[in-house]
mmCIF file of C-alpha atoms in Angstrom:
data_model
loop_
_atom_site.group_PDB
_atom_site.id
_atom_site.type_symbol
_atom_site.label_atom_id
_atom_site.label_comp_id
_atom_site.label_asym_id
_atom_site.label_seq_id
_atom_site.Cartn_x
_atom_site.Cartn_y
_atom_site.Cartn_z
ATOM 1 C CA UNK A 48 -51.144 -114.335 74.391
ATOM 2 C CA UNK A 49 -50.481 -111.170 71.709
ATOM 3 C CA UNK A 50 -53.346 -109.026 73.390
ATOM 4 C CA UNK A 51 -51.950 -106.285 75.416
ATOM 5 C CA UNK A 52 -52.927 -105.344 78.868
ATOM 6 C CA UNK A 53 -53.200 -102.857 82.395
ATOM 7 C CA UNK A 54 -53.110 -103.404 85.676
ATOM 8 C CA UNK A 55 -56.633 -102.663 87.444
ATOM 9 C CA UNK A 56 -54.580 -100.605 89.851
ATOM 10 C CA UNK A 57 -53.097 -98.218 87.032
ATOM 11 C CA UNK A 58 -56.214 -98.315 85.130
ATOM 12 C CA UNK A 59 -57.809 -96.654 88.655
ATOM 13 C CA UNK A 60 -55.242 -94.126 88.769
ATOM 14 C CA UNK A 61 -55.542 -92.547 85.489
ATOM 15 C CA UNK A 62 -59.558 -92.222 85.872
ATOM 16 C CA UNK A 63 -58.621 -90.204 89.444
ATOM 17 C CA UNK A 64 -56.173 -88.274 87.409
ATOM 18 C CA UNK A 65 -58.423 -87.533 84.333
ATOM 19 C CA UNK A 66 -61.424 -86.124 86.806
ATOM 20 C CA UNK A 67 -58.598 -83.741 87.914
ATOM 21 C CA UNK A 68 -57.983 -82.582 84.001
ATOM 22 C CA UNK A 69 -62.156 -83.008 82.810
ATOM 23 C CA UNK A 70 -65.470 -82.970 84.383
ATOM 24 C CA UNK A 71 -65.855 -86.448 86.246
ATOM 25 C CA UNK A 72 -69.674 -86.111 83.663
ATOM 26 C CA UNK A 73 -67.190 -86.053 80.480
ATOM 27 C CA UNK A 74 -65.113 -89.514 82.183
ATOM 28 C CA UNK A 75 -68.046 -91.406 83.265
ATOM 29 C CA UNK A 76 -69.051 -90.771 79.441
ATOM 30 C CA UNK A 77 -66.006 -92.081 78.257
ATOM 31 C CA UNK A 78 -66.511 -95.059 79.928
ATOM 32 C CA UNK A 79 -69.815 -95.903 79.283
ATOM 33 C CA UNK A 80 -68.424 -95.125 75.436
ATOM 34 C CA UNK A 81 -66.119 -98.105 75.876
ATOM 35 C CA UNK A 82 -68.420 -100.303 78.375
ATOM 36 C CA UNK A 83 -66.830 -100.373 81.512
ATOM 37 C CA UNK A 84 -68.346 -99.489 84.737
ATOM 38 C CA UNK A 85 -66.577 -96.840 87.188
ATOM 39 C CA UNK A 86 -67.883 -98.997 90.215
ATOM 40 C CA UNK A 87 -65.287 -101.833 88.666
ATOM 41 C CA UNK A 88 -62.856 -99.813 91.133
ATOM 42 C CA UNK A 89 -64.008 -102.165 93.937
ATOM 43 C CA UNK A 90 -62.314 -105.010 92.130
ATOM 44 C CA UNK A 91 -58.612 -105.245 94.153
ATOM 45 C CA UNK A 92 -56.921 -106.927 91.360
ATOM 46 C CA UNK A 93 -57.063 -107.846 87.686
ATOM 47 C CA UNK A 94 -56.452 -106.501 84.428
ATOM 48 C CA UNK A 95 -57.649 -103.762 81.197
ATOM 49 C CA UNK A 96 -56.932 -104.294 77.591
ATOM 50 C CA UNK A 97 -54.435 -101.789 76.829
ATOM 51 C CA UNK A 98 -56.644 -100.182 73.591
ATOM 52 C CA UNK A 99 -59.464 -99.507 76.404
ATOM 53 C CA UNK A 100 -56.690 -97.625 78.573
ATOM 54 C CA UNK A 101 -55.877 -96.061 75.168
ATOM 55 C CA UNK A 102 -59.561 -95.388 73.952
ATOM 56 C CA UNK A 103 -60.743 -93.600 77.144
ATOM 57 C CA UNK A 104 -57.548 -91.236 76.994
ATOM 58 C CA UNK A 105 -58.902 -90.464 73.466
ATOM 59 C CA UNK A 106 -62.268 -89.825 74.176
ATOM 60 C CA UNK A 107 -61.526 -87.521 76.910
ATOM 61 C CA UNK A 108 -58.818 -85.597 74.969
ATOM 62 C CA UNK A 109 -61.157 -84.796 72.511
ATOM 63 C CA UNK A 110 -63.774 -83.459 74.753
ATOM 64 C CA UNK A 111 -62.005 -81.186 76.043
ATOM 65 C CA UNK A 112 -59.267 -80.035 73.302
ATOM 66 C CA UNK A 113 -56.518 -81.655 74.731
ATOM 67 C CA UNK A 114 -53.907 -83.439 72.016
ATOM 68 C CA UNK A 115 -51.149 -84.324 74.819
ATOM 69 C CA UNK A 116 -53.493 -85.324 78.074
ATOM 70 C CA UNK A 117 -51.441 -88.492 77.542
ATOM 71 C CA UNK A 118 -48.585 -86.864 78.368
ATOM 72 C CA UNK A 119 -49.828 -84.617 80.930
ATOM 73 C CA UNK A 120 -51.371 -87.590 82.952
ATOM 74 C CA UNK A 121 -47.962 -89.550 82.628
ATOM 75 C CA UNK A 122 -46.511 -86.209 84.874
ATOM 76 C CA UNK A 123 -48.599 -86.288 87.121
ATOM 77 C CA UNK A 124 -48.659 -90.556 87.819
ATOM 78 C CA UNK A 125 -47.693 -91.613 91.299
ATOM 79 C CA UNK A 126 -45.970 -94.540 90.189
ATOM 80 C CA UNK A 127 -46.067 -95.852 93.911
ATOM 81 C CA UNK A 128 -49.873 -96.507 93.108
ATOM 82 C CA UNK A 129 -47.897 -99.866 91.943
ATOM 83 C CA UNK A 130 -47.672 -101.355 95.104
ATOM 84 C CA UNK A 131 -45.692 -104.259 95.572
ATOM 85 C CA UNK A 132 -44.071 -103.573 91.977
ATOM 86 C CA UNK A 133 -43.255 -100.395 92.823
ATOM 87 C CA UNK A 134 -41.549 -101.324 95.979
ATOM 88 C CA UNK A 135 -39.719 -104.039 94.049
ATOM 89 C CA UNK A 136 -38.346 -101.630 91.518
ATOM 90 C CA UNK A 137 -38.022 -98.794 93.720
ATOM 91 C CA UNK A 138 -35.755 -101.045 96.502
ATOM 92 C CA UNK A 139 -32.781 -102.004 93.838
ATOM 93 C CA UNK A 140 -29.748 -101.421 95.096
ATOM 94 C CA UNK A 141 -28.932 -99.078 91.997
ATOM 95 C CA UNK A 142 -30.702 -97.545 89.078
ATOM 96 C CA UNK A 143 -29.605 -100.373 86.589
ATOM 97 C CA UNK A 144 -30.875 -103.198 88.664
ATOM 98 C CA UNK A 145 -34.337 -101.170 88.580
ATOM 99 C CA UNK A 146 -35.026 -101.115 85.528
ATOM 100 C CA UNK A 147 -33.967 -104.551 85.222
ATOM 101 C CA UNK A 148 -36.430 -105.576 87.966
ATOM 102 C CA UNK A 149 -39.168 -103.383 85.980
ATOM 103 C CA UNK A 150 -38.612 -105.024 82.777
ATOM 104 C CA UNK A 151 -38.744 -108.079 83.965
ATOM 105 C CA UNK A 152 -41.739 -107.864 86.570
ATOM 106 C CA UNK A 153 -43.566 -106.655 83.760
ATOM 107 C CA UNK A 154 -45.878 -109.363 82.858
ATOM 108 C CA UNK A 155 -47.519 -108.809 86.783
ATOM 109 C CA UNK A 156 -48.821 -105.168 85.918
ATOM 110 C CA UNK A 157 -48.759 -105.321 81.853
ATOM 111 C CA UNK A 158 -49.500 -108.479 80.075
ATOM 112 C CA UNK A 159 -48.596 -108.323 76.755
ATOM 113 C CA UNK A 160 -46.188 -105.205 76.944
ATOM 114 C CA UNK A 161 -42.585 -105.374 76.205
ATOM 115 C CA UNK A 162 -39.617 -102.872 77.285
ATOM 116 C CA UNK A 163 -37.471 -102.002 74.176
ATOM 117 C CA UNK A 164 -33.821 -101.335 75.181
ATOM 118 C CA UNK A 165 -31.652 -99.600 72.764
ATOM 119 C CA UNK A 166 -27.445 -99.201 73.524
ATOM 120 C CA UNK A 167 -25.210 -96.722 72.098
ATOM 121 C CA UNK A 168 -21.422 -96.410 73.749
ATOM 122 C CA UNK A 169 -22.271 -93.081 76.023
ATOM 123 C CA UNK A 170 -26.146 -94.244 76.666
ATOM 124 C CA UNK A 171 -29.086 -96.373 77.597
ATOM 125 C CA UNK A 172 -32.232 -95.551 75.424
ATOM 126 C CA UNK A 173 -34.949 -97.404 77.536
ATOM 127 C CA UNK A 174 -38.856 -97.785 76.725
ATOM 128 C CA UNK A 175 -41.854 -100.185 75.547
ATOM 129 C CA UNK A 176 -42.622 -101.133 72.388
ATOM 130 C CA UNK A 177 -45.373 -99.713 70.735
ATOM 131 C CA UNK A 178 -44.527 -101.139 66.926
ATOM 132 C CA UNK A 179 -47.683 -102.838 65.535
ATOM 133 C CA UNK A 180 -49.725 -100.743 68.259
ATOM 134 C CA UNK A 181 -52.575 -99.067 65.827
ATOM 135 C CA UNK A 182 -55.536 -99.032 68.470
ATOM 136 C CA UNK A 183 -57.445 -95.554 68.853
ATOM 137 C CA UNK A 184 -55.397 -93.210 70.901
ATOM 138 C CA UNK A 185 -52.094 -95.401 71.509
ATOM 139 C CA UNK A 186 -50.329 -91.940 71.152
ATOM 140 C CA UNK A 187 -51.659 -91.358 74.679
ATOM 141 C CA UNK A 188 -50.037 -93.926 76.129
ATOM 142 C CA UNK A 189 -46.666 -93.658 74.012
ATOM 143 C CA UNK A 190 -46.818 -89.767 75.274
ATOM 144 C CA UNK A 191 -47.888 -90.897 79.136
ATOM 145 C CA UNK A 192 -44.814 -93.726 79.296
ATOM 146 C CA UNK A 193 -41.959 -91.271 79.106
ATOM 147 C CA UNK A 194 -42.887 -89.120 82.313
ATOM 148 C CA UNK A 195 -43.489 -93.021 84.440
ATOM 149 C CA UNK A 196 -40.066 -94.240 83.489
ATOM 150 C CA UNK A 197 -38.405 -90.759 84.315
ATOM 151 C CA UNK A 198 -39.785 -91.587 88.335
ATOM 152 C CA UNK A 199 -37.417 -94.552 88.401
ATOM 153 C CA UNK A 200 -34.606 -92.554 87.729
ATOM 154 C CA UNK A 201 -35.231 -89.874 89.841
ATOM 155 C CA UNK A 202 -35.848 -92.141 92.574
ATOM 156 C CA UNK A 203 -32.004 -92.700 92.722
ATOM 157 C CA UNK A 204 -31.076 -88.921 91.492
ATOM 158 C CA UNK A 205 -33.826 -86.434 92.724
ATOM 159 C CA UNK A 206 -36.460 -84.609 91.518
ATOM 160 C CA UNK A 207 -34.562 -82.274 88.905
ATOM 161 C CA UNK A 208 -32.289 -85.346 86.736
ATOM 162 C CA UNK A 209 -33.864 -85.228 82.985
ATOM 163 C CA UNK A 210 -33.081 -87.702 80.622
ATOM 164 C CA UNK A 211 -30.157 -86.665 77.608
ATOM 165 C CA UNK A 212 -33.507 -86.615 75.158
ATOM 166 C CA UNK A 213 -36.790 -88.875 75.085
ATOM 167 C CA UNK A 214 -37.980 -90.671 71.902
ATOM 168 C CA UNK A 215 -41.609 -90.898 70.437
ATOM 169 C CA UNK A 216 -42.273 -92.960 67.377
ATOM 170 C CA UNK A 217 -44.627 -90.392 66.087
ATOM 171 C CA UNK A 218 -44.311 -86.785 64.417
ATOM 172 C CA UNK A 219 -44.569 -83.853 66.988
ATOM 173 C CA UNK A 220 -43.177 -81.009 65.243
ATOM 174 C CA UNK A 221 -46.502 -79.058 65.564
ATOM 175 C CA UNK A 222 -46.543 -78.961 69.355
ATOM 176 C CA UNK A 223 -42.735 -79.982 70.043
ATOM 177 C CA UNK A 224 -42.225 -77.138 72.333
ATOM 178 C CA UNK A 225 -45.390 -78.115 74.529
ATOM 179 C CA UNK A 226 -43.864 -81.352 74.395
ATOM 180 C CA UNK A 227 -40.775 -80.708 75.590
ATOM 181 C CA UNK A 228 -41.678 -78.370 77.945
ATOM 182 C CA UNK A 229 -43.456 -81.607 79.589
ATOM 183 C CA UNK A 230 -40.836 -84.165 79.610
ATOM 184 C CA UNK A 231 -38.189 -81.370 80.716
ATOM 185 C CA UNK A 232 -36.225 -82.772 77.004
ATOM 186 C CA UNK A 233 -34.925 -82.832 73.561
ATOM 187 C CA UNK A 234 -37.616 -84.510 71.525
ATOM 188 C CA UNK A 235 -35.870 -86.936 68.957
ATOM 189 C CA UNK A 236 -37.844 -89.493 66.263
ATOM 190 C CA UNK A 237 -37.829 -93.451 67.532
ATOM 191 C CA UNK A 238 -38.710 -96.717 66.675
ATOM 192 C CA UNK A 239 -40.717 -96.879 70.192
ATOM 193 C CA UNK A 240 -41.434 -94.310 73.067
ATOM 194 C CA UNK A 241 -38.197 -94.121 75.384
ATOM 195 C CA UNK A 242 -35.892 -92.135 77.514
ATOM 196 C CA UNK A 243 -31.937 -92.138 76.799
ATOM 197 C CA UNK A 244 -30.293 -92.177 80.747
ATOM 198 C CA UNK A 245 -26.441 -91.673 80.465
ATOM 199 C CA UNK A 246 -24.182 -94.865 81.353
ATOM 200 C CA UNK A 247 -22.211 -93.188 84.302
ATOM 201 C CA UNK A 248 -26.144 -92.525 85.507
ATOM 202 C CA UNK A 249 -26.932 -96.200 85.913
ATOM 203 C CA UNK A 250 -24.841 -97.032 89.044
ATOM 204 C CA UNK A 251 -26.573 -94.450 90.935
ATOM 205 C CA UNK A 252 -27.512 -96.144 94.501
ATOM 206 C CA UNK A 253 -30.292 -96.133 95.918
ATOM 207 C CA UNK A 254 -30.872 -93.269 98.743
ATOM 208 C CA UNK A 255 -33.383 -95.599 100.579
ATOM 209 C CA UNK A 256 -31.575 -98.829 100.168
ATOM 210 C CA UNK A 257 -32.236 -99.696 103.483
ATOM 211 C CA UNK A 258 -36.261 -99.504 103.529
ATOM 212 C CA UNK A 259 -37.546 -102.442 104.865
ATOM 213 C CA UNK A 260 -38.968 -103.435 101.529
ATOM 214 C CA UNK A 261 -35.307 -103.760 100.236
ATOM 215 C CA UNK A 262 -35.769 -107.352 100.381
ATOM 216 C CA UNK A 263 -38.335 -107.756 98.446
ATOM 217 C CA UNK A 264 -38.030 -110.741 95.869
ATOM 218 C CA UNK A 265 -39.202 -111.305 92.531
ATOM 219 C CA UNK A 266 -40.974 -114.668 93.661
ATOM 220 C CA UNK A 267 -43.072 -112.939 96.716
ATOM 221 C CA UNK A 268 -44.288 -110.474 93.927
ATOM 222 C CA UNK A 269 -47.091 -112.421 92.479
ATOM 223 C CA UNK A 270 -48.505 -113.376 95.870
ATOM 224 C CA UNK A 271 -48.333 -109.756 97.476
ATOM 225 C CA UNK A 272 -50.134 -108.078 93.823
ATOM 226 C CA UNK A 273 -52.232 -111.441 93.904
ATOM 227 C CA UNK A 274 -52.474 -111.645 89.929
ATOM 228 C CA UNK A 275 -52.232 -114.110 87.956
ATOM 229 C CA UNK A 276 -50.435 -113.639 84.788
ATOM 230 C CA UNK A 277 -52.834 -114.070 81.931
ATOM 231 C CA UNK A 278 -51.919 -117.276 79.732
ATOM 232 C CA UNK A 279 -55.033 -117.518 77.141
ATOM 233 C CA UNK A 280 -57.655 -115.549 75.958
ATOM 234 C CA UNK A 281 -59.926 -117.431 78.786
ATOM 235 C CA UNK A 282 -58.194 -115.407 81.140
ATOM 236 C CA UNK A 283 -58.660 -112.206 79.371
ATOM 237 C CA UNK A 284 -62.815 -112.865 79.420
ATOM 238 C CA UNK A 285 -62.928 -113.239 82.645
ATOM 239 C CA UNK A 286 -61.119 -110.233 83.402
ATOM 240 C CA UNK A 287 -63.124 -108.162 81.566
ATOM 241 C CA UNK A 288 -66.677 -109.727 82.810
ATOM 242 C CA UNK A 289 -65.591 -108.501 86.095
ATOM 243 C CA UNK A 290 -65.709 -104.853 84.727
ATOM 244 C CA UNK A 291 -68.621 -104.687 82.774
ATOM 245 C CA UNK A 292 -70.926 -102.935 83.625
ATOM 246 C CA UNK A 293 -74.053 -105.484 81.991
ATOM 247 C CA UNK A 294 -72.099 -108.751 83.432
ATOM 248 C CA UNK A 295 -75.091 -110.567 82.090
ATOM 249 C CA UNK A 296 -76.247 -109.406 79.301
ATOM 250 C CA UNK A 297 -72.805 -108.567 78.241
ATOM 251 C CA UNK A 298 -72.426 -110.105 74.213
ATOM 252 C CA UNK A 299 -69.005 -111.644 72.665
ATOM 253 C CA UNK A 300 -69.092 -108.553 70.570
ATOM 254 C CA UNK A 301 -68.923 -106.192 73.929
ATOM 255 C CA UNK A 302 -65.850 -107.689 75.122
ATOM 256 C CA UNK A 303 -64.322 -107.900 71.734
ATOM 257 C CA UNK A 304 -64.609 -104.217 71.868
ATOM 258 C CA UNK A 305 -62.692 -103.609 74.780
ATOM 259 C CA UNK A 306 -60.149 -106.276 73.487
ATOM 260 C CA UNK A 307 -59.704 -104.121 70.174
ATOM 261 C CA UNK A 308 -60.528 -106.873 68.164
ATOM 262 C CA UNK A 309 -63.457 -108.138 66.175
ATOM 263 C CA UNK A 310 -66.261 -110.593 67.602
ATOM 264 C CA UNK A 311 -65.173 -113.337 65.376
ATOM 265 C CA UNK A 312 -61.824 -113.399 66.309
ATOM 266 C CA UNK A 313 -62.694 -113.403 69.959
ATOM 267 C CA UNK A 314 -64.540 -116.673 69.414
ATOM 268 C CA UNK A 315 -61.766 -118.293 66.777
ATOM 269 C CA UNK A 316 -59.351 -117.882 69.952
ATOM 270 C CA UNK A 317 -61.487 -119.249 72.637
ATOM 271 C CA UNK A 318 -62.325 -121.877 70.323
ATOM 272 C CA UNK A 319 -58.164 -122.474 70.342
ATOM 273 C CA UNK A 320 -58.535 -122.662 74.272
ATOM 274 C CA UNK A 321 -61.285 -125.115 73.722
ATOM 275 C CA UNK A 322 -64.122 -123.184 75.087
ATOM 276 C CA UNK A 323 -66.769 -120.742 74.163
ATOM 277 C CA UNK A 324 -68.019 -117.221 75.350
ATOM 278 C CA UNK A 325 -71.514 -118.499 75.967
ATOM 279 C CA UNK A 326 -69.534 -121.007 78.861
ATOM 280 C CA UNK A 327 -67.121 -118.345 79.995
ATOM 281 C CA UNK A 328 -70.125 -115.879 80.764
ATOM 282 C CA UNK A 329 -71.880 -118.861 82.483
ATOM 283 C CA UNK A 330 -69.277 -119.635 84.660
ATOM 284 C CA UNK A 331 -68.866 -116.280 85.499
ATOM 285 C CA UNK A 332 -72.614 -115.668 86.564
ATOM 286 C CA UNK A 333 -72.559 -118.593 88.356
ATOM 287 C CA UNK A 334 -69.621 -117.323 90.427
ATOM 288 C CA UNK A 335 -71.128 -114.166 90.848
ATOM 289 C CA UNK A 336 -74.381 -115.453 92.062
ATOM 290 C CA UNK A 337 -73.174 -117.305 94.483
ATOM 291 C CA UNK A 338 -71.117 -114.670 95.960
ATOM 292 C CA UNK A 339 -73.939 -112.178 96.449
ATOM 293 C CA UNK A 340 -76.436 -114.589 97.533
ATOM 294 C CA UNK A 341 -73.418 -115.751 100.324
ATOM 295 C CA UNK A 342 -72.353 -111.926 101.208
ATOM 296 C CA UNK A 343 -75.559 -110.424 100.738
ATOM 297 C CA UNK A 344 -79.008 -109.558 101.838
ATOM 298 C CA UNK A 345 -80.541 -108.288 98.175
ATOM 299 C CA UNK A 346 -83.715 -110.256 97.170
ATOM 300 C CA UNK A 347 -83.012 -113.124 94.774
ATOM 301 C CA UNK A 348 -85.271 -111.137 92.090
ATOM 302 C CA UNK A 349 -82.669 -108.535 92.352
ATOM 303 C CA UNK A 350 -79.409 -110.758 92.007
ATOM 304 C CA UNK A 351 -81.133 -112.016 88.960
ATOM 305 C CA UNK A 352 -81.408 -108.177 87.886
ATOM 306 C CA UNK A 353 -78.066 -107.339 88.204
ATOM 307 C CA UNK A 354 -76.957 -110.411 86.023
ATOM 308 C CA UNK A 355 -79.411 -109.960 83.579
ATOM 309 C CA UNK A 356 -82.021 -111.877 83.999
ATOM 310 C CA UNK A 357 -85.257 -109.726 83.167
ATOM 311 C CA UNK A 358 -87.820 -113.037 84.844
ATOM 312 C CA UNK A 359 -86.692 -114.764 88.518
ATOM 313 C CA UNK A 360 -87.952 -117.811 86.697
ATOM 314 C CA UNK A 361 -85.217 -117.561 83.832
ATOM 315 C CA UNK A 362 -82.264 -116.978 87.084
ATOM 316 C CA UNK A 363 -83.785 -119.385 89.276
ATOM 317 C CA UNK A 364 -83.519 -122.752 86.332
ATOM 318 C CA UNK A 365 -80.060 -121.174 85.365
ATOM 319 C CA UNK A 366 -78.506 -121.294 88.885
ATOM 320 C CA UNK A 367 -79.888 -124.784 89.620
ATOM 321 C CA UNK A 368 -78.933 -126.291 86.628
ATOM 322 C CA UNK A 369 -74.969 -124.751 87.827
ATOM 323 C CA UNK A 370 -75.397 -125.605 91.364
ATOM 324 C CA UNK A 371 -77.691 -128.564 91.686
ATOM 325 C CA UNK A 372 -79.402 -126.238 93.850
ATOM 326 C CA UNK A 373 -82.152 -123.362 94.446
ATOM 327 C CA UNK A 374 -80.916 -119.656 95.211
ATOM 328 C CA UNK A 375 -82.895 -120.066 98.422
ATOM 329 C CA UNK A 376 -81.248 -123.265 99.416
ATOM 330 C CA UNK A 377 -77.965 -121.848 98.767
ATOM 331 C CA UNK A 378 -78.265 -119.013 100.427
ATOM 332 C CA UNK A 379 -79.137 -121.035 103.322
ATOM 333 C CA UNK A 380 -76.613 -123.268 103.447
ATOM 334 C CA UNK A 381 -74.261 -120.390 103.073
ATOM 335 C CA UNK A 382 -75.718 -118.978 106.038
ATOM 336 C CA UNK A 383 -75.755 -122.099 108.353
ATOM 337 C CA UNK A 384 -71.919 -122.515 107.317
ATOM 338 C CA UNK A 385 -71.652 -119.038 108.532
ATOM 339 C CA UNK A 386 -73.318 -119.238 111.821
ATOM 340 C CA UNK A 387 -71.239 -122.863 112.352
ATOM 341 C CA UNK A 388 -68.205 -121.354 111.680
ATOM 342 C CA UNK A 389 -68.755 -118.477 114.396
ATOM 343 C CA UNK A 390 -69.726 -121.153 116.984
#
């Protein structure tokens, strides 16, 4: 799939970090501007697109003056926030074999994203590809990678090692000093956002190699992040229902938004998966209706509500015509399983 994605879990950590930098009034704004709900930070697992990762860092950069708050977040990202891939990386025996692991682990926390690695005989120029990347405030993001790929390596060499120079595929020769000031480096012109780490760096081993998460395979990962890697654009829907913040009432063109992409083409590629939003959104619902009438005590009127349905009527025929039963006699069997199972 060509759409580019976030981990939930980094997604979460940049929101904390931006109410550190704005007014938590000028993020909830932001993300009402790009339609996701700040209460989607119950969800344990899933995915963003990357342009609304991108888009939020915009919005709140401009309200309140701040061209590199990219950058600035990037400094200040606890990169164990990760979890299991963090552990995974963070455990190699040696600084090349981490950034191995990261690059290839990559498809568990960004779906989509690719690392771009670049050679030269004294150096390793190591960072993601951003070519073709045009969404609203993708600079961000370039800016914030530089300062999360710097952790690795000082994982293995301490808190002062700085890269040679860092790359940035964009023009910074206004605020290059700022710049560099932040990333502690020589600013250079790339074809992608990177760090250069010198060769003899590399076999630098690990000062923790014997944590107990040294272990740690590359198989266990999936199962200990429990994601899924996203395979089709069916995936990607689904995701994104479970962040928005009008679940039922949320249109093709609303998640088409967050994807970065136009409503039509959204349905032209679920139409390629051989489904449709209208059944996506359906199943959805359906799953979400059951769960809150199973794990819940809130009036059927007001399940209905929260998956927008304005008249009980309209909820009550569309969750019998999924189940093959009432709300009411679901919620009752659900209960009587309940009480059975305690017995």
């Amino acid at each position: 799939m060509r759409h580019k994605f976030v981990s939930i879990v980094e997604f979460s950590h940049v929101i904390e970090l931006l109410d550190r930098h704005a007014s938590p009034a000028i993020v909830d704004a932001a993300l009402k501007a790009i339609n996701i709900d700040r209460n989607f930070q119950s969800v344990a697992s899933g995915f963003v697109p990357y342009a609304a990762e991108a888009a939020l860092l915009e919005t709140v950069a401009r309200a309140i003056g701040d061209r590199h708050l990219g950058a600035r977040v990037g400094r200040d990202f606890d990169y164990r926030q990760y979890g299991a891939y963090a552990e995974f990386v963070l455990s190699a025996p040696n600084l090349a074999e981490a950034l191995d692991r990261g690059r290839r682990a990559l498809i568990l926390t960004h779906p989509g994203l690719e690392i771009s690695i670049t050679e030269t005989e004294q150096h390793l120029v190591i960072g993601r590809v951003s070519e073709g990347f045009s969404v609203l405030g993708h600079r961000h993001l370039d800016e914030g990678t530089l300062p999360i790929i710097c952790y690795v390596a000082r994982h293995f060499h301490g808190q002062d090692w700085r890269p040679d120079w860092v790359e940035l595929p964009h023009d910074v020769k206004r605020d290059r000093d700022e710049l560099e000031a932040i990333f502690g480096a020589k600013i250079r012109t790339g074809v992608a956002p990177a760090i250069a780490i010198p060769r003899t760096d590399l076999l630098k081993g690990n000062p923790d190699i014997h944590s107990a998460s040294a272990s740690l395979a590359f198989e266990d990962l999936k199962e200990l992040m429990g994601v899924e890697p996203m395979k089709a654009m069916e995936d990607a829907v689904m995701a994104l229902l479970n962040i928005s913040p009008a679940t039922g009432s949320a249109t093709a063109a609303d998640i088409a938004k967050l994807l970065g992409v136009e409503a039509w083409t959204l349905r032209r590629a679920l139409r390629q998966d051989g489904t449709s939003f209208r059944a996506l959104r359906n199943r959805f619902i359906s799953r979400k209706a059951c769960l809150l009438l199973a794990d819940t005590n809130l009036p059927v009127e007001k399940i209905g509500e929260q998956l927008g349905y304005r008249e009980p009527k309209s909820f009550r025929r569309a969750f019998k015509s999924w189940t093959g039963v009432s709300p009411t006699d679901f919620r009752k069997s659900a209960n009587e399983q309940r009480t059975s199972g305690k017995t």
